[in-house]
C-alpha cells in the first residue's frame, strides 16, 4: 500500500505568484506523488496486487479564487492518477483519489505559500477566500481521524472507488460546480458540436 499524503496550499492571486513558486507547487503537490507512485508500481505489477491512495483535494475538481497554483497542481494530479487507475486496474492494482474538503489541520494556517508580490487590483476577488482561511483555521468541521478511517477502509475493499470525496462541504461545493458547468456546457453545446468536417461521422474515443 502506498499513501501519497504530502501537500501545501497557497493564498493569493494567480498573477502574484512567481514562476518559481508555481514550479514548487507542482513539485510537491503533483510530481512528488507521481514519483513515489512510479517507484512502487514495478513491485505491485510483479505481485499482481496493490493499493495506491493519493490525497488530492476538492480543489482538484473545483477551481478557487486565491488558490490558483494549488488548484493547477491538484488538477494535474487528478488527471494523471485517474489515467493510471484505468491502466492499472487490469493488473490488480487499485488506485484511489481522496478529495477532502476542509479538515481541522494546520493546512489553512500559516503553512500556506504566500505570493512574492501583492497586486491591489485583485484584492476584491481574493479577499473573501483569505478571510475564510483566517477565520476557519482550527474551526473546520472535518475530523482528520474520521477521514483517516475512511482511507483505511479503502484497502479492505475488493473494488475500491477511483474517487473518494470527504466532507459535506466538499460534496456541496462539487454539486454547485457540477450544476454550473453542465448549464454552461449545454448552453454552448450546439455551437461547440458544430465544428466537424461536412459529412464526417462520429467516432467515439475508446477508454
PDB file of C-alpha atoms in Angstrom:
ATOM      1  CA  UNK A   1       0.000   0.000   0.000  1.00  0.00           C
ATOM      2  CA  UNK A   2       1.232   3.461  -0.906  1.00  0.00           C
ATOM      3  CA  UNK A   3      -0.367   6.571   0.585  1.00  0.00           C
ATOM      4  CA  UNK A   4       0.595   9.887  -1.008  1.00  0.00           C
ATOM      5  CA  UNK A   5      -0.226  12.489   1.637  1.00  0.00           C
ATOM      6  CA  UNK A   6       2.174  15.432   1.267  1.00  0.00           C
ATOM      7  CA  UNK A   7       0.810  18.791   0.187  1.00  0.00           C
ATOM      8  CA  UNK A   8       0.890  22.527   0.741  1.00  0.00           C
ATOM      9  CA  UNK A   9      -1.693  25.174  -0.086  1.00  0.00           C
ATOM     10  CA  UNK A  10      -1.459  28.772  -1.235  1.00  0.00           C
ATOM     11  CA  UNK A  11      -3.243  32.042  -0.569  1.00  0.00           C
ATOM     12  CA  UNK A  12      -3.012  34.721  -3.229  1.00  0.00           C
ATOM     13  CA  UNK A  13      -3.938  35.677  -6.779  1.00  0.00           C
ATOM     14  CA  UNK A  14      -2.501  33.708  -9.697  1.00  0.00           C
ATOM     15  CA  UNK A  15      -0.503  36.637 -11.079  1.00  0.00           C
ATOM     16  CA  UNK A  16       1.036  37.380  -7.691  1.00  0.00           C
ATOM     17  CA  UNK A  17       2.986  34.111  -7.538  1.00  0.00           C
ATOM     18  CA  UNK A  18       6.369  33.784  -9.216  1.00  0.00           C
ATOM     19  CA  UNK A  19       7.146  31.042 -11.735  1.00  0.00           C
ATOM     20  CA  UNK A  20       9.471  29.546  -9.139  1.00  0.00           C
ATOM     21  CA  UNK A  21       6.553  29.285  -6.724  1.00  0.00           C
ATOM     22  CA  UNK A  22       4.366  27.719  -9.412  1.00  0.00           C
ATOM     23  CA  UNK A  23       7.042  25.101 -10.029  1.00  0.00           C
ATOM     24  CA  UNK A  24       7.347  24.467  -6.282  1.00  0.00           C
ATOM     25  CA  UNK A  25       3.610  23.818  -6.094  1.00  0.00           C
ATOM     26  CA  UNK A  26       3.812  21.374  -8.985  1.00  0.00           C
ATOM     27  CA  UNK A  27       6.835  19.613  -7.496  1.00  0.00           C
ATOM     28  CA  UNK A  28       5.232  18.997  -4.111  1.00  0.00           C
ATOM     29  CA  UNK A  29       1.575  18.578  -4.998  1.00  0.00           C
ATOM     30  CA  UNK A  30       1.973  16.649  -8.265  1.00  0.00           C
ATOM     31  CA  UNK A  31       5.440  15.412  -9.187  1.00  0.00           C
ATOM     32  CA  UNK A  32       6.263  14.060  -5.708  1.00  0.00           C
ATOM     33  CA  UNK A  33       3.175  11.841  -5.703  1.00  0.00           C
ATOM     34  CA  UNK A  34       3.813  10.731  -9.284  1.00  0.00           C
ATOM     35  CA  UNK A  35       7.434   9.885  -8.467  1.00  0.00           C
ATOM     36  CA  UNK A  36       6.516   7.882  -5.360  1.00  0.00           C
ATOM     37  CA  UNK A  37       3.815   6.025  -7.265  1.00  0.00           C
ATOM     38  CA  UNK A  38       6.147   5.162 -10.136  1.00  0.00           C
ATOM     39  CA  UNK A  39       8.656   3.825  -7.610  1.00  0.00           C
ATOM     40  CA  UNK A  40       6.234   1.222  -6.226  1.00  0.00           C
ATOM     41  CA  UNK A  41       4.423   0.228  -9.412  1.00  0.00           C
ATOM     42  CA  UNK A  42       7.044  -2.308 -10.614  1.00  0.00           C
ATOM     43  CA  UNK A  43       6.697  -4.344  -7.402  1.00  0.00           C
ATOM     44  CA  UNK A  44       2.912  -4.093  -7.485  1.00  0.00           C
ATOM     45  CA  UNK A  45       2.904  -5.311 -11.093  1.00  0.00           C
ATOM     46  CA  UNK A  46       5.118  -8.262 -10.190  1.00  0.00           C
ATOM     47  CA  UNK A  47       2.872  -9.350  -7.336  1.00  0.00           C
ATOM     48  CA  UNK A  48      -0.327  -8.588  -9.229  1.00  0.00           C
ATOM     49  CA  UNK A  49      -1.835  -6.502  -6.461  1.00  0.00           C
ATOM     50  CA  UNK A  50      -1.534  -3.240  -4.587  1.00  0.00           C
ATOM     51  CA  UNK A  51      -3.310  -0.112  -3.439  1.00  0.00           C
ATOM     52  CA  UNK A  52      -2.277   3.443  -4.235  1.00  0.00           C
ATOM     53  CA  UNK A  53      -4.137   6.073  -2.218  1.00  0.00           C
ATOM     54  CA  UNK A  54      -3.393   9.631  -3.298  1.00  0.00           C
ATOM     55  CA  UNK A  55      -4.744  12.609  -1.396  1.00  0.00           C
ATOM     56  CA  UNK A  56      -5.874  15.273  -3.818  1.00  0.00           C
ATOM     57  CA  UNK A  57      -8.446  17.892  -2.818  1.00  0.00           C
ATOM     58  CA  UNK A  58     -11.837  19.233  -3.775  1.00  0.00           C
ATOM     59  CA  UNK A  59      -9.592  21.912  -5.311  1.00  0.00           C
ATOM     60  CA  UNK A  60      -8.545  19.259  -7.825  1.00  0.00           C
ATOM     61  CA  UNK A  61     -12.080  19.347  -9.208  1.00  0.00           C
ATOM     62  CA  UNK A  62     -13.183  22.900  -8.435  1.00  0.00           C
ATOM     63  CA  UNK A  63     -11.093  25.982  -9.213  1.00  0.00           C
ATOM     64  CA  UNK A  64     -10.953  28.510  -6.385  1.00  0.00           C
ATOM     65  CA  UNK A  65     -10.031  32.160  -6.239  1.00  0.00           C
ATOM     66  CA  UNK A  66      -6.798  32.806  -4.328  1.00  0.00           C
ATOM     67  CA  UNK A  67      -5.682  29.190  -4.803  1.00  0.00           C
ATOM     68  CA  UNK A  68      -4.738  29.009  -8.482  1.00  0.00           C
ATOM     69  CA  UNK A  69      -1.278  27.381  -8.218  1.00  0.00           C
ATOM     70  CA  UNK A  70      -2.593  24.779  -5.778  1.00  0.00           C
ATOM     71  CA  UNK A  71      -5.611  24.037  -7.963  1.00  0.00           C
ATOM     72  CA  UNK A  72      -3.353  23.708 -11.011  1.00  0.00           C
ATOM     73  CA  UNK A  73      -1.191  21.095  -9.285  1.00  0.00           C
ATOM     74  CA  UNK A  74      -4.191  19.178  -7.958  1.00  0.00           C
ATOM     75  CA  UNK A  75      -5.919  19.238 -11.351  1.00  0.00           C
ATOM     76  CA  UNK A  76      -2.746  17.703 -12.813  1.00  0.00           C
ATOM     77  CA  UNK A  77      -2.693  15.105 -10.039  1.00  0.00           C
ATOM     78  CA  UNK A  78      -6.325  14.213 -10.720  1.00  0.00           C
ATOM     79  CA  UNK A  79      -5.768  13.663 -14.433  1.00  0.00           C
ATOM     80  CA  UNK A  80      -2.589  11.619 -14.052  1.00  0.00           C
ATOM     81  CA  UNK A  81      -3.983   9.485 -11.237  1.00  0.00           C
ATOM     82  CA  UNK A  82      -7.306   8.756 -12.909  1.00  0.00           C
ATOM     83  CA  UNK A  83      -5.487   7.702 -16.086  1.00  0.00           C
ATOM     84  CA  UNK A  84      -3.263   5.427 -14.005  1.00  0.00           C
ATOM     85  CA  UNK A  85      -6.316   3.933 -12.299  1.00  0.00           C
ATOM     86  CA  UNK A  86      -7.716   2.879 -15.679  1.00  0.00           C
ATOM     87  CA  UNK A  87      -4.372   1.426 -16.806  1.00  0.00           C
ATOM     88  CA  UNK A  88      -3.553  -0.383 -13.557  1.00  0.00           C
ATOM     89  CA  UNK A  89      -6.935  -1.925 -12.755  1.00  0.00           C
ATOM     90  CA  UNK A  90      -6.477  -4.929 -15.102  1.00  0.00           C
ATOM     91  CA  UNK A  91      -3.158  -5.614 -13.346  1.00  0.00           C
ATOM     92  CA  UNK A  92      -4.817  -5.981  -9.945  1.00  0.00           C
ATOM     93  CA  UNK A  93      -3.653  -2.551  -8.746  1.00  0.00           C
ATOM     94  CA  UNK A  94      -6.284  -0.282  -7.207  1.00  0.00           C
ATOM     95  CA  UNK A  95      -5.726   3.478  -7.424  1.00  0.00           C
ATOM     96  CA  UNK A  96      -7.908   5.918  -5.491  1.00  0.00           C
ATOM     97  CA  UNK A  97      -8.006   9.704  -5.343  1.00  0.00           C
ATOM     98  CA  UNK A  98      -9.097  11.118  -1.984  1.00  0.00           C
ATOM     99  CA  UNK A  99     -10.688  14.559  -2.325  1.00  0.00           C
ATOM    100  CA  UNK A 100     -11.111  16.224   1.074  1.00  0.00           C
ATOM    101  CA  UNK A 101     -12.882  19.434   1.853  1.00  0.00           C
ATOM    102  CA  UNK A 102     -11.792  21.467   4.883  1.00  0.00           C
ATOM    103  CA  UNK A 103     -10.462  19.409   7.789  1.00  0.00           C
ATOM    104  CA  UNK A 104      -9.175  20.602  11.143  1.00  0.00           C
ATOM    105  CA  UNK A 105      -5.448  20.531  10.450  1.00  0.00           C
ATOM    106  CA  UNK A 106      -2.761  23.197  10.058  1.00  0.00           C
ATOM    107  CA  UNK A 107      -3.389  23.276   6.310  1.00  0.00           C
ATOM    108  CA  UNK A 108      -5.403  26.519   6.417  1.00  0.00           C
ATOM    109  CA  UNK A 109      -2.909  28.355   8.610  1.00  0.00           C
ATOM    110  CA  UNK A 110       0.485  29.960   8.159  1.00  0.00           C
ATOM    111  CA  UNK A 111       1.890  26.936   6.298  1.00  0.00           C
ATOM    112  CA  UNK A 112       0.208  28.175   3.121  1.00  0.00           C
ATOM    113  CA  UNK A 113       2.535  29.608   0.485  1.00  0.00           C
ATOM    114  CA  UNK A 114       2.230  33.381   0.155  1.00  0.00           C
ATOM    115  CA  UNK A 115       2.920  35.292  -3.077  1.00  0.00           C
ATOM    116  CA  UNK A 116       6.071  37.277  -3.760  1.00  0.00           C
ATOM    117  CA  UNK A 117       4.061  40.408  -4.551  1.00  0.00           C
ATOM    118  CA  UNK A 118       0.678  41.932  -3.822  1.00  0.00           C
ATOM    119  CA  UNK A 119      -1.425  43.409  -6.620  1.00  0.00           C
ATOM    120  CA  UNK A 120      -4.177  45.581  -5.191  1.00  0.00           C
ATOM    121  CA  UNK A 121      -6.445  45.131  -8.220  1.00  0.00           C
ATOM    122  CA  UNK A 122      -7.068  41.532  -7.145  1.00  0.00           C
ATOM    123  CA  UNK A 123      -7.981  42.291  -3.539  1.00  0.00           C
ATOM    124  CA  UNK A 124     -11.771  42.338  -4.050  1.00  0.00           C
ATOM    125  CA  UNK A 125     -11.760  38.919  -5.733  1.00  0.00           C
ATOM    126  CA  UNK A 126      -9.434  37.106  -3.341  1.00  0.00           C
ATOM    127  CA  UNK A 127     -10.142  38.823  -0.014  1.00  0.00           C
ATOM    128  CA  UNK A 128     -13.159  36.585   0.786  1.00  0.00           C
ATOM    129  CA  UNK A 129     -11.055  33.427   0.498  1.00  0.00           C
ATOM    130  CA  UNK A 130      -8.225  34.902   2.562  1.00  0.00           C
ATOM    131  CA  UNK A 131     -10.740  35.908   5.230  1.00  0.00           C
ATOM    132  CA  UNK A 132     -12.204  32.405   5.173  1.00  0.00           C
ATOM    133  CA  UNK A 133      -8.769  30.851   5.712  1.00  0.00           C
ATOM    134  CA  UNK A 134      -8.055  33.119   8.663  1.00  0.00           C
ATOM    135  CA  UNK A 135     -11.431  32.614  10.318  1.00  0.00           C
ATOM    136  CA  UNK A 136     -11.736  28.875   9.708  1.00  0.00           C
ATOM    137  CA  UNK A 137      -8.296  27.849  10.986  1.00  0.00           C
ATOM    138  CA  UNK A 138      -8.859  25.445  13.867  1.00  0.00           C
ATOM    139  CA  UNK A 139     -12.631  25.504  13.372  1.00  0.00           C
ATOM    140  CA  UNK A 140     -13.089  23.344  10.268  1.00  0.00           C
ATOM    141  CA  UNK A 141     -15.903  20.803  10.541  1.00  0.00           C
ATOM    142  CA  UNK A 142     -13.839  17.933   9.123  1.00  0.00           C
ATOM    143  CA  UNK A 143     -12.417  15.428  11.638  1.00  0.00           C
ATOM    144  CA  UNK A 144      -8.991  14.143  10.459  1.00  0.00           C
ATOM    145  CA  UNK A 145      -9.390  10.923  12.462  1.00  0.00           C
ATOM    146  CA  UNK A 146     -12.615  10.070  10.665  1.00  0.00           C
ATOM    147  CA  UNK A 147     -11.020  10.901   7.320  1.00  0.00           C
ATOM    148  CA  UNK A 148      -8.139   8.558   8.108  1.00  0.00           C
ATOM    149  CA  UNK A 149     -10.604   5.797   8.976  1.00  0.00           C
ATOM    150  CA  UNK A 150     -12.347   6.173   5.620  1.00  0.00           C
ATOM    151  CA  UNK A 151      -8.993   5.952   3.872  1.00  0.00           C
ATOM    152  CA  UNK A 152      -8.047   2.813   5.798  1.00  0.00           C
ATOM    153  CA  UNK A 153     -11.306   1.215   4.710  1.00  0.00           C
ATOM    154  CA  UNK A 154     -10.198   1.518   1.085  1.00  0.00           C
ATOM    155  CA  UNK A 155      -7.550  -1.190   1.414  1.00  0.00           C
ATOM    156  CA  UNK A 156     -10.131  -3.680   2.710  1.00  0.00           C
ATOM    157  CA  UNK A 157     -12.340  -3.389  -0.378  1.00  0.00           C
ATOM    158  CA  UNK A 158     -12.169  -5.709  -3.360  1.00  0.00           C
ATOM    159  CA  UNK A 159     -13.276  -2.867  -5.645  1.00  0.00           C
ATOM    160  CA  UNK A 160     -12.364   0.493  -4.080  1.00  0.00           C
ATOM    161  CA  UNK A 161     -13.604   3.642  -5.821  1.00  0.00           C
ATOM    162  CA  UNK A 162     -11.405   5.707  -8.099  1.00  0.00           C
ATOM    163  CA  UNK A 163     -12.575   8.774  -6.185  1.00  0.00           C
ATOM    164  CA  UNK A 164     -13.460   9.207  -2.517  1.00  0.00           C
ATOM    165  CA  UNK A 165     -14.712  12.670  -1.635  1.00  0.00           C
ATOM    166  CA  UNK A 166     -14.583  13.568   2.060  1.00  0.00           C
ATOM    167  CA  UNK A 167     -16.652  16.183   3.859  1.00  0.00           C
ATOM    168  CA  UNK A 168     -20.117  17.645   3.429  1.00  0.00           C
ATOM    169  CA  UNK A 169     -18.547  20.927   2.347  1.00  0.00           C
ATOM    170  CA  UNK A 170     -16.697  19.165  -0.468  1.00  0.00           C
ATOM    171  CA  UNK A 171     -19.867  17.478  -1.720  1.00  0.00           C
ATOM    172  CA  UNK A 172     -21.799  20.768  -1.543  1.00  0.00           C
ATOM    173  CA  UNK A 173     -19.105  22.603  -3.488  1.00  0.00           C
ATOM    174  CA  UNK A 174     -18.968  19.851  -6.108  1.00  0.00           C
ATOM    175  CA  UNK A 175     -22.762  19.768  -6.518  1.00  0.00           C
ATOM    176  CA  UNK A 176     -22.851  23.530  -7.110  1.00  0.00           C
ATOM    177  CA  UNK A 177     -19.920  23.453  -9.515  1.00  0.00           C
ATOM    178  CA  UNK A 178     -21.259  20.479 -11.465  1.00  0.00           C
ATOM    179  CA  UNK A 179     -24.621  22.183 -11.969  1.00  0.00           C
ATOM    180  CA  UNK A 180     -22.971  25.399 -13.196  1.00  0.00           C
ATOM    181  CA  UNK A 181     -20.659  23.516 -15.553  1.00  0.00           C
ATOM    182  CA  UNK A 182     -23.496  21.475 -17.018  1.00  0.00           C
ATOM    183  CA  UNK A 183     -25.573  24.602 -17.568  1.00  0.00           C
ATOM    184  CA  UNK A 184     -22.723  26.376 -19.357  1.00  0.00           C
ATOM    185  CA  UNK A 185     -21.806  23.324 -21.444  1.00  0.00           C
ATOM    186  CA  UNK A 186     -25.415  22.817 -22.503  1.00  0.00           C
ATOM    187  CA  UNK A 187     -25.758  26.480 -23.454  1.00  0.00           C
ATOM    188  CA  UNK A 188     -22.828  26.181 -25.874  1.00  0.00           C
ATOM    189  CA  UNK A 189     -23.232  22.539 -26.904  1.00  0.00           C
ATOM    190  CA  UNK A 190     -24.912  23.095 -30.263  1.00  0.00           C
ATOM    191  CA  UNK A 191     -22.265  25.577 -31.390  1.00  0.00           C
ATOM    192  CA  UNK A 192     -19.464  23.513 -29.876  1.00  0.00           C
ATOM    193  CA  UNK A 193     -20.555  20.330 -31.623  1.00  0.00           C
ATOM    194  CA  UNK A 194     -20.923  22.092 -34.967  1.00  0.00           C
ATOM    195  CA  UNK A 195     -17.188  22.008 -35.690  1.00  0.00           C
ATOM    196  CA  UNK A 196     -16.768  18.808 -37.734  1.00  0.00           C
ATOM    197  CA  UNK A 197     -15.980  18.430 -41.427  1.00  0.00           C
ATOM    198  CA  UNK A 198     -19.128  18.254 -43.545  1.00  0.00           C
ATOM    199  CA  UNK A 199     -20.271  14.646 -43.803  1.00  0.00           C
ATOM    200  CA  UNK A 200     -17.918  13.398 -41.088  1.00  0.00           C
ATOM    201  CA  UNK A 201     -19.241  10.612 -38.851  1.00  0.00           C
ATOM    202  CA  UNK A 202     -18.793  10.441 -35.095  1.00  0.00           C
ATOM    203  CA  UNK A 203     -16.049   8.107 -33.918  1.00  0.00           C
ATOM    204  CA  UNK A 204     -16.213   7.853 -30.148  1.00  0.00           C
ATOM    205  CA  UNK A 205     -12.966   7.803 -28.184  1.00  0.00           C
ATOM    206  CA  UNK A 206     -12.498   4.374 -26.612  1.00  0.00           C
ATOM    207  CA  UNK A 207     -11.415   4.309 -22.958  1.00  0.00           C
TER     208      UNK A 207
END
